[in-house]
Tab-separated table of C-alpha atoms in Angstrom:
chain	number	residue	atom	x	y	z
L	16	ASP	CA	43.189	-30.785	27.661
L	17	GLY	CA	41.657	-34.361	27.880
L	18	ALA	CA	43.361	-36.977	25.757
L	19	ALA	CA	41.668	-37.254	22.346
L	20	VAL	CA	40.212	-40.771	22.749
L	21	LEU	CA	36.716	-40.118	21.513
L	22	PRO	CA	36.228	-40.498	17.733
L	23	ALA	CA	35.782	-37.181	15.966
L	24	PRO	CA	32.301	-36.426	14.570
L	25	GLN	CA	31.981	-37.309	10.882
L	26	ASN	CA	29.905	-36.282	7.860
L	27	LEU	CA	29.679	-32.572	8.639
L	28	SER	CA	27.378	-30.702	6.306
L	29	VAL	CA	25.325	-27.515	6.205
L	30	GLN	CA	21.677	-27.339	5.198
L	31	SER	CA	20.614	-23.787	4.393
L	32	THR	CA	17.166	-22.661	3.347
L	33	ASN	CA	15.839	-19.085	3.321
L	34	MET	CA	18.890	-17.797	5.198
L	35	LYS	CA	18.506	-20.322	8.057
L	36	HIS	CA	21.680	-22.347	8.280
L	37	VAL	CA	22.014	-25.642	10.184
L	38	LEU	CA	25.244	-27.595	10.598
L	39	THR	CA	24.719	-31.355	11.032
L	40	TRP	CA	27.051	-34.306	11.660
L	41	SER	CA	26.899	-37.996	12.437
L	42	PRO	CA	26.576	-38.554	16.202
L	43	VAL	CA	29.397	-40.198	18.161
L	44	MET	CA	27.803	-43.238	19.789
L	45	VAL	CA	28.853	-44.283	23.325
L	46	PRO	CA	26.452	-46.768	24.947
L	47	GLU	CA	24.470	-45.349	27.903
L	48	GLU	CA	26.359	-42.072	27.776
L	49	THR	CA	25.499	-38.573	26.572
L	50	VAL	CA	28.120	-37.154	24.268
L	51	TYR	CA	28.286	-33.381	23.975
L	52	TYR	CA	29.624	-31.392	21.051
L	53	SER	CA	31.276	-28.010	20.637
L	54	VAL	CA	31.007	-26.027	17.416
L	55	GLU	CA	33.404	-23.272	16.400
L	56	TYR	CA	33.638	-21.089	13.312
L	57	GLN	CA	36.040	-18.855	11.407
L	58	GLY	CA	34.961	-16.228	8.912
L	59	GLU	CA	37.126	-15.476	5.907
L	60	TYR	CA	38.616	-12.598	7.882
L	61	GLU	CA	39.877	-14.914	10.603
L	62	SER	CA	41.199	-17.488	8.173
L	63	LEU	CA	43.072	-14.786	6.229
L	64	TYR	CA	44.382	-12.620	9.078
L	65	MET	CA	44.061	-14.546	12.363
L	66	SER	CA	44.045	-18.233	11.451
L	67	HIS	CA	44.692	-19.286	15.047
L	68	ILE	CA	41.370	-17.712	16.112
L	69	TRP	CA	38.294	-19.951	16.177
L	70	ILE	CA	35.083	-18.514	17.631
L	71	PRO	CA	32.686	-20.608	19.762
L	72	SER	CA	29.278	-20.707	18.054
L	73	SER	CA	26.516	-18.722	19.724
L	74	TRP	CA	24.259	-21.666	20.547
L	75	CYS	CA	26.300	-24.878	20.426
L	76	SER	CA	29.294	-24.675	22.689
L	77	PRO	CA	28.329	-27.135	24.032
L	78	THR	CA	25.269	-28.916	22.667
L	79	ALA	CA	23.912	-32.464	23.039
L	80	GLY	CA	22.308	-32.938	19.619
L	81	PRO	CA	24.190	-33.751	16.368
L	82	GLU	CA	23.165	-30.443	14.829
L	83	CYS	CA	23.642	-26.724	15.366
L	84	ASP	CA	21.746	-23.636	14.187
L	85	ILE	CA	24.578	-21.403	12.991
L	86	THR	CA	22.354	-18.689	11.523
L	87	ASP	CA	23.402	-16.095	14.129
L	88	ASP	CA	27.072	-16.859	13.527
L	89	ILE	CA	27.030	-16.515	9.729
L	90	THR	CA	26.538	-12.752	9.519
L	91	ALA	CA	28.479	-11.780	6.394
L	92	THR	CA	28.438	-12.985	2.797
L	93	VAL	CA	31.914	-14.509	2.934
L	94	PRO	CA	33.064	-18.149	3.274
L	95	TYR	CA	32.944	-19.549	6.829
L	96	SER	CA	34.940	-22.527	8.065
L	97	LEU	CA	33.221	-24.677	10.700
L	98	ARG	CA	34.492	-27.399	13.035
L	99	VAL	CA	33.012	-29.736	15.647
L	100	ARG	CA	34.464	-31.938	18.371
L	101	ALA	CA	32.895	-34.381	20.813
L	102	THR	CA	33.268	-34.354	24.586
L	103	LEU	CA	32.409	-37.031	27.183
L	104	GLY	CA	33.459	-36.128	30.696
L	105	SER	CA	37.178	-35.410	30.465
L	106	GLN	CA	37.507	-37.182	27.135
L	107	THR	CA	37.668	-34.938	24.061
L	108	SER	CA	37.814	-35.887	20.381
L	109	ALA	CA	39.899	-34.250	17.692
L	110	TRP	CA	38.255	-31.474	15.712
L	111	SER	CA	36.403	-32.341	12.541
L	112	THR	CA	36.295	-29.499	10.004
L	113	LEU	CA	33.672	-28.936	7.293
L	114	LYS	CA	35.261	-29.994	4.008
L	115	HIS	CA	34.260	-26.843	2.078
L	116	PRO	CA	33.722	-23.447	3.737
L	117	PHE	CA	30.080	-22.362	3.739
L	118	ASN	CA	28.894	-19.091	2.163
L	119	ARG	CA	25.342	-17.964	2.844
L	120	ASN	CA	24.950	-16.920	-0.785
L	121	SER	CA	24.350	-20.622	-1.482
L	122	THR	CA	21.204	-20.717	0.629
L	123	ILE	CA	18.109	-22.215	-1.046
L	124	LEU	CA	15.444	-19.559	-1.561
L	125	THR	CA	11.940	-21.029	-1.773
L	126	PRO	CA	8.913	-19.255	-3.242
L	127	PRO	CA	7.156	-17.532	-0.334
L	128	GLY	CA	3.975	-18.833	1.248
L	129	MET	CA	1.093	-16.407	0.770
L	130	GLU	CA	-2.612	-15.979	1.548
L	131	VAL	CA	-4.636	-14.053	-1.013
L	132	THR	CA	-8.031	-12.882	0.302
L	133	LYS	CA	-10.875	-10.463	-0.486
L	134	ASP	CA	-12.002	-7.870	1.970
L	135	GLY	CA	-15.118	-6.646	0.186
L	136	PHE	CA	-13.714	-5.258	-3.070
L	137	HIS	CA	-10.169	-5.085	-1.687
L	138	LEU	CA	-7.506	-7.556	-2.823
L	139	VAL	CA	-5.359	-8.387	0.201
L	140	ILE	CA	-2.186	-10.479	0.499
L	141	LYS	CA	-0.446	-11.810	3.560
L	142	LEU	CA	3.075	-13.148	2.974
L	143	GLU	CA	5.088	-15.620	5.009
L	144	ASP	CA	7.268	-13.920	7.641
L	145	LEU	CA	10.816	-14.978	6.706
L	146	GLY	CA	12.717	-12.470	8.817
L	147	PRO	CA	14.225	-9.014	8.376
L	148	GLN	CA	16.553	-9.897	5.512
L	149	PHE	CA	13.655	-10.651	3.129
L	150	GLU	CA	11.853	-8.346	0.716
L	151	PHE	CA	8.953	-9.551	-1.436
L	152	PHE	CA	8.050	-8.673	-5.015
L	153	VAL	CA	4.332	-9.179	-5.572
L	154	ALA	CA	2.892	-9.311	-9.101
L	155	TYR	CA	-0.890	-9.019	-9.541
L	156	TRP	CA	-3.217	-8.635	-12.509
L	157	ARG	CA	-6.843	-8.738	-13.538
L	158	ARG	CA	-7.463	-11.970	-15.411
L	159	GLU	CA	-8.556	-10.816	-18.864
L	160	PRO	CA	-6.966	-10.749	-22.314
L	161	GLY	CA	-4.049	-8.331	-22.513
L	162	ALA	CA	-4.070	-7.739	-18.750
L	163	LYS	CA	-1.288	-5.514	-17.401
L	164	GLU	CA	0.828	-6.947	-14.566
L	165	HIS	CA	1.416	-4.660	-11.587
L	166	ILE	CA	4.408	-5.084	-9.281
L	167	LYS	CA	4.660	-4.042	-5.618
L	168	MET	CA	7.630	-4.438	-3.218
L	169	VAL	CA	6.472	-5.563	0.222
L	170	ARG	CA	8.471	-5.654	3.443
L	171	PRO	CA	8.331	-7.267	5.933
L	172	GLY	CA	6.197	-10.380	5.564
L	173	GLY	CA	3.601	-11.526	8.078
L	174	ILE	CA	1.372	-8.432	7.764
L	175	PRO	CA	-1.768	-8.260	5.533
L	176	MET	CA	-1.219	-5.788	2.709
L	177	HIS	CA	-3.786	-4.125	0.440
L	178	LEU	CA	-2.934	-4.592	-3.220
L	179	GLU	CA	-5.874	-3.332	-5.265
L	180	THR	CA	-9.502	-2.244	-5.220
L	181	MET	CA	-11.257	-4.726	-7.523
L	182	ASP	CA	-14.117	-4.351	-9.991
L	183	PRO	CA	-17.291	-6.381	-9.364
L	184	GLY	CA	-17.424	-9.716	-11.223
L	185	ALA	CA	-13.718	-9.635	-12.173
L	186	THR	CA	-11.057	-12.196	-11.290
L	187	TYR	CA	-7.671	-11.116	-10.000
L	188	CYS	CA	-4.482	-13.204	-9.737
L	189	VAL	CA	-1.396	-12.787	-7.565
L	190	LYS	CA	2.077	-14.336	-7.380
L	191	ALA	CA	5.139	-13.414	-5.295
L	192	ARG	CA	8.851	-14.025	-4.910
L	193	THR	CA	11.463	-13.098	-2.337
L	194	PHE	CA	14.613	-10.967	-2.639
L	195	VAL	CA	17.550	-11.072	-0.197
L	196	LYS	CA	19.724	-8.001	-0.648
L	197	ALA	CA	22.549	-9.373	1.537
L	198	ILE	CA	23.239	-12.043	-1.077
L	199	GLY	CA	21.680	-10.291	-4.095
L	200	ARG	CA	19.399	-13.191	-5.038
L	201	TYR	CA	15.687	-13.833	-5.798
L	202	SER	CA	13.553	-16.927	-5.206
L	203	ALA	CA	11.350	-18.388	-7.912
L	204	PHE	CA	7.799	-17.050	-8.154
L	205	SER	CA	5.102	-18.795	-6.175
L	206	GLN	CA	2.156	-20.403	-7.948
L	207	ALA	CA	-0.426	-17.745	-8.914
L	208	GLU	CA	-3.539	-17.580	-6.726
L	209	CYS	CA	-6.755	-16.054	-8.101
L	210	VAL	CA	-9.885	-14.659	-6.462
L	211	LYS	CA	-13.216	-13.761	-8.058
L	212	VAL	CA	-15.241	-10.795	-6.925
L	213	GLN	CA	-19.033	-11.090	-6.453
L	214	GLY	CA	-21.475	-8.995	-8.378
L	215	GLU	CA	-22.083	-8.175	-12.023
L	216	SER	CA	-18.973	-7.428	-14.033
L	217	LEU	CA	-18.998	-3.826	-15.259
L	218	PRO	CA	-19.517	-3.232	-19.039
L	219	LEU	CA	-16.128	-2.627	-20.720
N	22	ARG	CA	31.804	10.757	-9.131
N	23	GLY	CA	31.710	9.623	-5.497
N	24	LEU	CA	30.530	6.595	-3.602
N	25	ARG	CA	27.002	6.992	-4.944
N	26	THR	CA	28.181	5.679	-8.297
N	27	CYS	CA	30.003	2.824	-6.626
N	28	LEU	CA	27.393	1.767	-4.104
N	29	ILE	CA	28.224	-0.725	-1.395
N	30	SER	CA	25.148	-2.958	-1.198
N	31	THR	CA	25.703	-4.104	2.367
N	32	ASN	CA	23.342	-4.314	5.249
N	33	LEU	CA	24.753	-1.458	7.338
N	34	ARG	CA	21.937	-1.895	9.847
N	35	LEU	CA	23.295	-5.311	10.920
N	36	ILE	CA	26.839	-3.930	11.240
N	37	GLU	CA	25.548	-1.043	13.352
N	38	GLU	CA	23.627	-3.533	15.498
N	39	SER	CA	26.798	-5.575	16.009
N	40	PHE	CA	28.711	-2.457	17.042
N	41	ARG	CA	25.996	-1.262	19.411
N	42	GLY	CA	26.260	-4.624	21.151
N	43	ILE	CA	29.914	-4.029	22.074
N	44	LYS	CA	30.275	-0.238	22.029
N	45	GLN	CA	30.010	0.248	25.788
N	46	ALA	CA	32.407	-2.586	26.608
N	47	ILE	CA	34.971	-1.406	24.050
N	48	GLN	CA	34.780	2.303	24.892
N	49	ALA	CA	35.092	1.460	28.607
N	50	LYS	CA	38.554	0.006	27.858
N	51	ASP	CA	39.636	3.218	26.107
N	52	THR	CA	41.563	5.121	28.759
N	53	LEU	CA	42.773	7.955	26.524
N	54	GLN	CA	39.703	10.174	26.462
N	55	ASN	CA	41.210	13.362	25.000
N	56	VAL	CA	42.651	11.688	21.922
N	57	THR	CA	40.879	10.776	18.670
N	58	ILE	CA	42.032	8.741	15.678
N	59	LEU	CA	39.342	9.361	13.093
N	60	SER	CA	39.175	13.022	14.184
N	61	PRO	CA	35.798	13.698	12.501
N	62	SER	CA	36.022	17.424	12.289
N	63	GLU	CA	39.004	17.692	10.003
N	64	THR	CA	39.223	14.332	8.341
N	65	LEU	CA	36.036	12.497	7.456
N	66	HIS	CA	33.354	15.108	7.455
N	67	GLY	CA	35.454	17.395	5.307
N	68	MET	CA	35.473	14.834	2.500
N	69	LYS	CA	34.005	15.825	-0.859
N	70	ALA	CA	31.756	13.404	-2.789
N	71	LEU	CA	34.627	12.849	-5.227
N	72	ASP	CA	36.789	11.437	-2.457
N	73	VAL	CA	34.201	9.303	-0.684
N	74	CYS	CA	34.885	6.061	-2.557
N	75	CYS	CA	38.657	6.241	-2.048
N	76	MET	CA	38.247	7.240	1.602
N	77	THR	CA	35.878	4.341	2.182
N	78	LYS	CA	38.315	1.944	0.575
N	79	ASN	CA	41.211	3.323	2.627
N	80	LEU	CA	39.310	3.169	5.927
N	81	LEU	CA	38.038	-0.346	5.291
N	82	ALA	CA	41.683	-1.339	4.715
N	83	PHE	CA	42.724	0.539	7.884
N	84	TYR	CA	40.294	-1.511	9.962
N	85	VAL	CA	40.794	-4.846	8.176
N	86	ASP	CA	44.588	-4.716	7.855
N	87	ARG	CA	45.394	-2.947	11.085
N	88	VAL	CA	42.773	-2.402	13.765
N	89	PHE	CA	41.061	-5.790	13.911
N	90	LYS	CA	44.455	-7.525	13.800
N	91	ASP	CA	45.958	-5.393	16.562
N	92	HIS	CA	43.033	-5.943	18.898
N	93	GLN	CA	43.121	-9.132	20.941
N	94	GLU	CA	39.731	-10.053	22.351
N	95	LEU	CA	39.139	-12.855	24.854
N	96	ASP	CA	35.400	-12.429	25.514
N	97	PRO	CA	33.604	-14.748	23.009
N	98	ARG	CA	30.538	-12.493	22.969
N	99	ILE	CA	32.594	-9.465	21.904
N	100	LEU	CA	34.741	-11.617	19.615
N	101	ARG	CA	31.632	-12.704	17.704
N	102	LYS	CA	30.526	-9.121	17.128
N	103	ILE	CA	33.985	-7.991	16.017
N	104	SER	CA	34.194	-11.003	13.699
N	105	SER	CA	30.820	-10.089	12.215
N	106	ILE	CA	31.986	-6.530	11.542
N	107	ALA	CA	35.388	-7.624	10.206
N	108	ASN	CA	33.871	-10.141	7.789
N	109	SER	CA	31.273	-7.593	6.665
N	110	PHE	CA	34.091	-5.103	5.980
N	111	LEU	CA	35.886	-7.823	3.998
N	112	TYR	CA	32.743	-8.272	1.904
N	113	MET	CA	32.470	-4.488	1.419
N	114	GLN	CA	36.099	-4.422	0.228
N	115	LYS	CA	35.264	-7.056	-2.383
N	116	THR	CA	32.256	-5.034	-3.507
N	117	LEU	CA	34.405	-1.919	-3.834
N	118	GLN	CA	37.026	-3.840	-5.798
N	119	GLN	CA	34.409	-4.308	-8.510
N	120	CYS	CA	34.325	-0.505	-8.821
N	121	GLN	CA	38.093	-0.049	-9.063
N	122	ARG	CA	37.756	2.178	-12.143
N	123	LEU	CA	35.418	4.572	-10.302
N	124	CYS	CA	37.400	4.784	-7.091
N	125	HIS	CA	40.110	7.347	-7.842
N	126	CYS	CA	42.266	8.599	-4.992
N	127	ARG	CA	42.982	12.322	-4.987
N	128	GLN	CA	45.515	14.010	-2.709
N	129	GLU	CA	42.813	15.073	-0.269
N	130	ALA	CA	41.821	11.481	0.493
N	131	THR	CA	45.443	10.351	0.646
N	132	ASN	CA	46.283	13.124	3.110
N	133	ALA	CA	43.246	12.383	5.277
N	134	THR	CA	44.152	8.692	5.346
N	135	ARG	CA	47.714	9.509	6.379
N	136	ILE	CA	46.419	11.665	9.274
N	137	ILE	CA	44.441	8.701	10.556
N	138	HIS	CA	47.386	6.326	10.278
N	139	ASP	CA	49.651	8.901	11.966
N	140	ASN	CA	47.157	9.328	14.808
N	141	TYR	CA	47.129	5.540	15.190
N	142	ALA	CA	50.916	5.231	15.166
N	143	GLN	CA	51.327	7.793	17.939
N	144	LEU	CA	49.589	5.516	20.435
N	145	GLU	CA	50.624	2.201	21.929
N	146	VAL	CA	49.209	-0.401	19.551
N	147	ARG	CA	46.610	-1.960	21.889
N	148	SER	CA	45.348	1.473	22.958
N	149	ALA	CA	45.202	2.593	19.346
N	150	ALA	CA	43.222	-0.492	18.339
N	151	ILE	CA	40.745	-0.117	21.211
N	152	LYS	CA	40.237	3.584	20.442
N	153	SER	CA	39.709	2.901	16.716
N	154	LEU	CA	37.201	0.155	17.519
N	155	GLY	CA	35.398	2.566	19.813
N	156	GLU	CA	35.229	5.107	16.979
N	157	LEU	CA	33.617	2.652	14.535
N	158	ASP	CA	30.303	4.461	14.944
N	159	ILE	CA	31.903	7.579	13.432
N	160	PHE	CA	32.958	5.601	10.358
N	161	LEU	CA	29.628	3.741	10.075
N	162	ALA	CA	27.653	6.995	10.364
N	163	TRP	CA	29.865	8.520	7.670
N	164	ILE	CA	29.287	5.543	5.328
N	165	GLU	CA	25.534	5.738	6.007
N	166	LYS	CA	25.474	9.448	5.210
N	167	ASN	CA	27.447	9.027	1.983
N	168	HIS	CA	25.658	5.871	0.972
N	169	GLN	CA	21.942	6.489	1.437
N	170	GLY	CA	21.069	3.842	-1.240
N	171	THR	CA	21.809	0.824	0.987
N	172	SER	CA	20.426	1.868	4.311
N	173	ALA	CA	16.928	0.744	3.312
N	174	ALA	CA	17.975	-2.962	3.427
């Protein structure tokens, strides 16, 4: 094991949005040299029962950049400890460990992107494809006094979905939010989008 | 009132995927073909709905406290999958703990659990751990069957 002469990476942190988790750190600078990094993780199980076991991350053992996509490693809703060390030739730094274990239930859930379109008299929505862990709750209504709001659960995203057959001359509005069962959380609703249908509105 | 009233909201599909990724490699290391630990015919599949919650709790503990600890894995690829399953089971245990009042243990479940532990104890510990890991699909299928509510996730 090479003597630990390289400085250990600093400022480890995790950015997590919509269940995509990226570990970042400050790069170790060595003029005219490429420093590589190795990332390892421990789930709560390992830290409780097998604390000597650290698992090499799927994509970053080693990696050249000061960041690592750990999404495929964080596969349960429990705290994960993460550590990084730098390597240059035979020189290896000490491990730097994330100050607070990361739990994916802290991920930021953003309102989903959506496209609301008309196909003749059909109200159609296409939602952002956020991956298999996401369900979508779509609310839609006819814009008129006392309108009733309808709710539909859509899964997965990325595929156009028929919501309603519309009346001529009417305006319909749609908004959506995501739900991730693995962490039991919803996003905020997106802004409502409205479409108006051609033709004379029918007498009430 | 069985597991249905104390639902585990866990993504079983991802756990099954993790197991499928290592099943062949794990079962290839199991040299004792005529022996079973979970012994489906008498133990698990005979369970009544009333005993499902307790049996689930007991088997999660069996794997978390015994099997995963007794198995030493060197291949990082397999280690990752086992870690994923172990941490998911830990999460399921926490979910079940919230249902403590609904998870009564009758004699039937206690006896069935003892059979499994006795089967395990009769083998050399590494062989027992490998065999139990290889039989995870039996346990996962049993949870799926008794826990239809979550499989849609």
